Amino acid sequence: MTGRRSGRANSTEVARLAGVSIAAVSRAFTPGSSITPQLAEKVFAAARELNYVPNTLARSIITRETKIVAVMIPRDANPRYADLLAEITARVEGVGKQVLLFSPESSDDFDRTLQHMLQFQVDAIVIAAATISSRMAELCLGRNVPVVVIVRHVPGLPVHSVRGDAHQGGRLAADIMLSGGAKRLAIITGPPDLTTMLQRSQAIMDRTSATLGADAVTMVEGGMSYEGGRSATLALVRDWKPDSIICLTDVMALGAMDAVRHDLKLRVPEDVAIMGFDDIPASAYASYDLTTIRTPVTEIVDHLMDLIKPAALLSDPVSIEIPAEVVIRSSTRIPSAAV
Amino acid sequence: MTGRRSGRANSTEVARLAGVSIAAVSRAFTPGSSITPQLAEKVFAAARELNYVPNTLARSIITRETKIVAVMIPRDANPRYADLLAEITARVEGVGKQVLLFSPESSDDFDRTLQHMLQFQVDAIVIAAATISSRMAELCLGRNVPVVVIVRHVPGLPVHSVRGDAHQGGRLAADIMLSGGAKRLAIITGPPDLTTMLQRSQAIMDRTSATLGADAVTMVEGGMSYEGGRSATLALVRDWKPDSIICLTDVMALGAMDAVRHDLKLRVPEDVAIMGFDDIPASAYASYDLTTIRTPVTEIVDHLMDLIKPAALLSDPVSIEIPAEVVIRSSTRIPSAAV
DNA sequence: CTGAAAGCGCTTACAG
DNA sequence: CTGAAAGCGCTTACAG
């Protein structure tokens, strides 16, 4: 292979070999710039010869655009974020940018992580399932870096946010259980400090108490895991005897179903109806066939893509709520005509 | 907030405000460089005032180190790669670098993607579940960028590779079925162009034919999906009546289990024993409790971290195979003492 | 269209 | 330890 060198050729070397100016090689590699095809071809020939690859970093310093979008997903985020990340990556690449990943270990590191992102001069910052300080948010905005929080909402934070409509999703879930004839409804929640979880459970409580009275509904913590949902269900059925359980995530709901069927030898939905939130792949498998509430990932990312544009810096923070959809499967009772 | 500016302060402005040289601000932000604490503090005070954040890109041009590791995962990669990516990201951050993600749509784009990575001057390139041309591999190496392929192996490609030991994993799977008393064993495979899949099925075939004869084993395509595993199983049980099925991925195995129990009303493992590969989370759920073969992700990433170091450029391509482990659960028959 | 020159934000020998 | 100066690889007005 001719031109194979141990180092990396730069535009000066390419220019020299091609017998043109360094500005010419810059123009040859900048689509849409004014250069004759003949000149460009001379540059490309020399570039091939030298295995030249333009240095995007040097370009970025001048253009003030890195084509990099930083995405922060905390290390302990639930599996649902894998899909979200895949979708974001695909869409971001669709507009000619790349995703730079940051996965801080704990919330103490979130602000530090933001700082780190800024050092890379990223064009935009996406925060999934995490909160940041107003101070850092303002620092980013002051540097003209759009910041958008997805999936979670932090009231008062001066950044854009996109997420599922948790209240509406909660109401939807309650309505399905109530129309199926629920008389005693339990909720298995996640950590109480998450706004989304709080809003979902609040909406379910409100809806259910309004119809059946406050005594007909209860709430326990399920720790966001399969095992958490399973053991919470065991305790619940023993101590409170619900006829319906809404889990705030599908992973917990799968644990709940297994508790009811495998551990307690009861039937779903006849003895206990169960539903979840998220619509993860396993929920559709025949062994579970879980009724669930989902927020279309595509729509979240649609809005996200708008909000990471520079133009988004001009508007006041917007807070977008995507309506949830219900996926009816067989883990809940068929609605009676009565309701 | 004082010092809030619409733009971004640079080291010159910080130097001026602090009343020091621009070299001093560079040193203040470079751990380990020779600067008195007093001088550094003056710099930091000015930096705070101006919301200064060092520009890593400019630094990278000079140091020739970007602290960025490119990771390529094709868009259609199976869910297993989510875990792998999470682990890689965590470990890469552990050594002070960040992951820049690339998810090309089709294999036509793989080489183009490599080129793109090089433009970002990444410190190393990780290719998961994909192949690249020798030409591009050599181009990267010529630029002193380590390339390592994980999970998949491409014979003859001059790059490092780390993956599970597919032959040994296949033998392990066959042994479990045989020791459980298998007499007619079916394999549900993925796309035949994947070396890993080929090696697994070959090992299973060899082992089984050696014990039971070539007629006792068959092989069908399952398309790598839950639905694919399910429909392949339906056809298999109808046409060939296996007493044991090994699926080359867990996702297909879950589909196979549901086909046997839900669609065919047969028992697992009494009527048909089933096992898979990967040990995805759902395999551990009580409804499945799938026996499976797993390759420890941690060990793969351990080796990966070594191979993306600059020192790895000095050695000839190494090809590391991590031994697979078996996770015995209840979807397979208990081994009889006889075997 | 093309090139010489200035400049992006930083680091690093080189003197002191 | 500290600073003036050269330089990393590139882009972009500015003339021609």
JSON list of C-alpha atoms in Angstrom, two decimals, chain A residues 102-192:
[
{"chain": "A", "resi": 102, "resn": "PHE", "atom": "CA", "xyz": [-21.92, 9.69, 29.85]},
{"chain": "A", "resi": 103, "resn": "SER", "atom": "CA", "xyz": [-23.10, 7.34, 32.57]},
{"chain": "A", "resi": 104, "resn": "PRO", "atom": "CA", "xyz": [-22.40, 8.81, 35.99]},
{"chain": "A", "resi": 105, "resn": "GLU", "atom": "CA", "xyz": [-22.43, 6.40, 38.88]},
{"chain": "A", "resi": 106, "resn": "SER", "atom": "CA", "xyz": [-24.45, 8.44, 41.33]},
{"chain": "A", "resi": 107, "resn": "SER", "atom": "CA", "xyz": [-26.38, 11.67, 41.42]},
{"chain": "A", "resi": 108, "resn": "ASP", "atom": "CA", "xyz": [-23.45, 13.35, 43.15]},
{"chain": "A", "resi": 109, "resn": "ASP", "atom": "CA", "xyz": [-21.66, 13.16, 39.82]},
{"chain": "A", "resi": 110, "resn": "PHE", "atom": "CA", "xyz": [-24.38, 14.64, 37.65]},
{"chain": "A", "resi": 111, "resn": "ASP", "atom": "CA", "xyz": [-23.15, 18.23, 37.80]},
{"chain": "A", "resi": 112, "resn": "ARG", "atom": "CA", "xyz": [-19.56, 17.16, 37.36]},
{"chain": "A", "resi": 113, "resn": "THR", "atom": "CA", "xyz": [-20.64, 15.20, 34.32]},
{"chain": "A", "resi": 114, "resn": "LEU", "atom": "CA", "xyz": [-22.27, 18.28, 32.81]},
{"chain": "A", "resi": 115, "resn": "GLN", "atom": "CA", "xyz": [-19.01, 20.16, 33.25]},
{"chain": "A", "resi": 116, "resn": "HIS", "atom": "CA", "xyz": [-17.21, 17.34, 31.52]},
{"chain": "A", "resi": 117, "resn": "MET", "atom": "CA", "xyz": [-19.63, 17.47, 28.61]},
{"chain": "A", "resi": 118, "resn": "LEU", "atom": "CA", "xyz": [-19.00, 21.16, 28.17]},
{"chain": "A", "resi": 119, "resn": "GLN", "atom": "CA", "xyz": [-15.27, 20.55, 27.92]},
{"chain": "A", "resi": 120, "resn": "PHE", "atom": "CA", "xyz": [-15.97, 18.51, 24.81]},
{"chain": "A", "resi": 121, "resn": "GLN", "atom": "CA", "xyz": [-17.81, 21.51, 23.38]},
{"chain": "A", "resi": 122, "resn": "VAL", "atom": "CA", "xyz": [-20.84, 19.35, 22.61]},
{"chain": "A", "resi": 123, "resn": "ASP", "atom": "CA", "xyz": [-23.57, 20.88, 20.48]},
{"chain": "A", "resi": 124, "resn": "ALA", "atom": "CA", "xyz": [-26.36, 19.78, 22.81]},
{"chain": "A", "resi": 125, "resn": "ILE", "atom": "CA", "xyz": [-26.97, 17.88, 26.01]},
{"chain": "A", "resi": 126, "resn": "VAL", "atom": "CA", "xyz": [-29.62, 15.25, 26.65]},
{"chain": "A", "resi": 127, "resn": "ILE", "atom": "CA", "xyz": [-30.29, 14.15, 30.21]},
{"chain": "A", "resi": 128, "resn": "ALA", "atom": "CA", "xyz": [-32.23, 10.94, 30.65]},
{"chain": "A", "resi": 129, "resn": "ALA", "atom": "CA", "xyz": [-33.72, 9.96, 33.95]},
{"chain": "A", "resi": 130, "resn": "ALA", "atom": "CA", "xyz": [-31.66, 12.31, 36.05]},
{"chain": "A", "resi": 131, "resn": "THR", "atom": "CA", "xyz": [-31.72, 15.76, 37.53]},
{"chain": "A", "resi": 132, "resn": "ILE", "atom": "CA", "xyz": [-29.16, 18.52, 37.47]},
{"chain": "A", "resi": 133, "resn": "SER", "atom": "CA", "xyz": [-28.77, 21.75, 39.38]},
{"chain": "A", "resi": 134, "resn": "SER", "atom": "CA", "xyz": [-30.21, 25.02, 38.11]},
{"chain": "A", "resi": 135, "resn": "ARG", "atom": "CA", "xyz": [-26.74, 26.49, 38.36]},
{"chain": "A", "resi": 136, "resn": "MET", "atom": "CA", "xyz": [-25.31, 23.99, 35.88]},
{"chain": "A", "resi": 137, "resn": "ALA", "atom": "CA", "xyz": [-28.34, 24.28, 33.63]},
{"chain": "A", "resi": 138, "resn": "GLU", "atom": "CA", "xyz": [-27.79, 28.01, 33.43]},
{"chain": "A", "resi": 139, "resn": "LEU", "atom": "CA", "xyz": [-24.10, 27.55, 32.77]},
{"chain": "A", "resi": 140, "resn": "CYS", "atom": "CA", "xyz": [-24.91, 25.39, 29.75]},
{"chain": "A", "resi": 141, "resn": "LEU", "atom": "CA", "xyz": [-27.51, 27.78, 28.47]},
{"chain": "A", "resi": 142, "resn": "GLY", "atom": "CA", "xyz": [-25.11, 30.68, 28.97]},
{"chain": "A", "resi": 143, "resn": "ARG", "atom": "CA", "xyz": [-22.73, 28.85, 26.66]},
{"chain": "A", "resi": 144, "resn": "ASN", "atom": "CA", "xyz": [-25.48, 28.39, 24.08]},
{"chain": "A", "resi": 145, "resn": "VAL", "atom": "CA", "xyz": [-25.70, 24.66, 24.60]},
{"chain": "A", "resi": 146, "resn": "PRO", "atom": "CA", "xyz": [-29.30, 23.42, 24.51]},
{"chain": "A", "resi": 147, "resn": "VAL", "atom": "CA", "xyz": [-30.17, 21.08, 27.37]},
{"chain": "A", "resi": 148, "resn": "VAL", "atom": "CA", "xyz": [-33.17, 18.82, 27.39]},
{"chain": "A", "resi": 149, "resn": "VAL", "atom": "CA", "xyz": [-34.32, 16.45, 30.08]},
{"chain": "A", "resi": 150, "resn": "ILE", "atom": "CA", "xyz": [-36.24, 13.42, 28.91]},
{"chain": "A", "resi": 151, "resn": "VAL", "atom": "CA", "xyz": [-38.41, 10.89, 30.67]},
{"chain": "A", "resi": 152, "resn": "ARG", "atom": "CA", "xyz": [-38.12, 12.75, 33.92]},
{"chain": "A", "resi": 153, "resn": "HIS", "atom": "CA", "xyz": [-39.38, 16.22, 34.75]},
{"chain": "A", "resi": 154, "resn": "VAL", "atom": "CA", "xyz": [-37.74, 18.58, 37.18]},
{"chain": "A", "resi": 155, "resn": "PRO", "atom": "CA", "xyz": [-40.10, 21.40, 38.10]},
{"chain": "A", "resi": 156, "resn": "GLY", "atom": "CA", "xyz": [-38.45, 24.79, 38.03]},
{"chain": "A", "resi": 157, "resn": "LEU", "atom": "CA", "xyz": [-35.39, 23.73, 36.10]},
{"chain": "A", "resi": 158, "resn": "PRO", "atom": "CA", "xyz": [-34.81, 26.18, 33.24]},
{"chain": "A", "resi": 159, "resn": "VAL", "atom": "CA", "xyz": [-34.44, 23.51, 30.55]},
{"chain": "A", "resi": 160, "resn": "HIS", "atom": "CA", "xyz": [-36.72, 21.86, 28.05]},
{"chain": "A", "resi": 161, "resn": "SER", "atom": "CA", "xyz": [-38.26, 18.56, 29.00]},
{"chain": "A", "resi": 162, "resn": "VAL", "atom": "CA", "xyz": [-40.10, 15.79, 27.18]},
{"chain": "A", "resi": 163, "resn": "ARG", "atom": "CA", "xyz": [-41.76, 12.90, 28.90]},
{"chain": "A", "resi": 164, "resn": "GLY", "atom": "CA", "xyz": [-44.82, 10.71, 29.01]},
{"chain": "A", "resi": 165, "resn": "ASP", "atom": "CA", "xyz": [-47.94, 12.20, 30.55]},
{"chain": "A", "resi": 166, "resn": "ALA", "atom": "CA", "xyz": [-47.76, 10.47, 33.92]},
{"chain": "A", "resi": 167, "resn": "HIS", "atom": "CA", "xyz": [-51.09, 11.71, 35.20]},
{"chain": "A", "resi": 168, "resn": "GLN", "atom": "CA", "xyz": [-52.95, 10.64, 32.12]},
{"chain": "A", "resi": 169, "resn": "GLY", "atom": "CA", "xyz": [-51.09, 7.32, 32.08]},
{"chain": "A", "resi": 170, "resn": "GLY", "atom": "CA", "xyz": [-52.08, 6.74, 35.70]},
{"chain": "A", "resi": 171, "resn": "ARG", "atom": "CA", "xyz": [-55.72, 7.55, 34.99]},
{"chain": "A", "resi": 172, "resn": "LEU", "atom": "CA", "xyz": [-55.68, 5.20, 32.02]},
{"chain": "A", "resi": 173, "resn": "ALA", "atom": "CA", "xyz": [-54.34, 2.37, 34.17]},
{"chain": "A", "resi": 174, "resn": "ALA", "atom": "CA", "xyz": [-56.90, 2.95, 36.91]},
{"chain": "A", "resi": 175, "resn": "ASP", "atom": "CA", "xyz": [-59.73, 3.05, 34.38]},
{"chain": "A", "resi": 176, "resn": "ILE", "atom": "CA", "xyz": [-58.75, -0.30, 32.94]},
{"chain": "A", "resi": 177, "resn": "MET", "atom": "CA", "xyz": [-58.73, -1.93, 36.36]},
{"chain": "A", "resi": 178, "resn": "LEU", "atom": "CA", "xyz": [-61.98, -0.26, 37.40]},
{"chain": "A", "resi": 179, "resn": "SER", "atom": "CA", "xyz": [-63.77, -1.18, 34.20]},
{"chain": "A", "resi": 180, "resn": "GLY", "atom": "CA", "xyz": [-62.59, -4.75, 34.77]},
{"chain": "A", "resi": 181, "resn": "GLY", "atom": "CA", "xyz": [-64.41, -4.73, 38.09]},
{"chain": "A", "resi": 182, "resn": "ALA", "atom": "CA", "xyz": [-61.59, -3.96, 40.55]},
{"chain": "A", "resi": 183, "resn": "LYS", "atom": "CA", "xyz": [-62.78, -3.57, 44.14]},
{"chain": "A", "resi": 184, "resn": "ARG", "atom": "CA", "xyz": [-59.45, -3.60, 45.98]},
{"chain": "A", "resi": 185, "resn": "LEU", "atom": "CA", "xyz": [-56.57, -2.07, 44.07]},
{"chain": "A", "resi": 186, "resn": "ALA", "atom": "CA", "xyz": [-52.90, -2.08, 45.11]},
{"chain": "A", "resi": 187, "resn": "ILE", "atom": "CA", "xyz": [-50.14, -0.03, 43.56]},
{"chain": "A", "resi": 188, "resn": "ILE", "atom": "CA", "xyz": [-46.52, -1.19, 43.56]},
{"chain": "A", "resi": 189, "resn": "THR", "atom": "CA", "xyz": [-44.39, 1.92, 43.17]},
{"chain": "A", "resi": 190, "resn": "GLY", "atom": "CA", "xyz": [-40.78, 2.79, 42.50]},
{"chain": "A", "resi": 191, "resn": "PRO", "atom": "CA", "xyz": [-38.64, 5.15, 44.58]},
{"chain": "A", "resi": 192, "resn": "PRO", "atom": "CA", "xyz": [-40.87, 7.97, 45.84]}
]
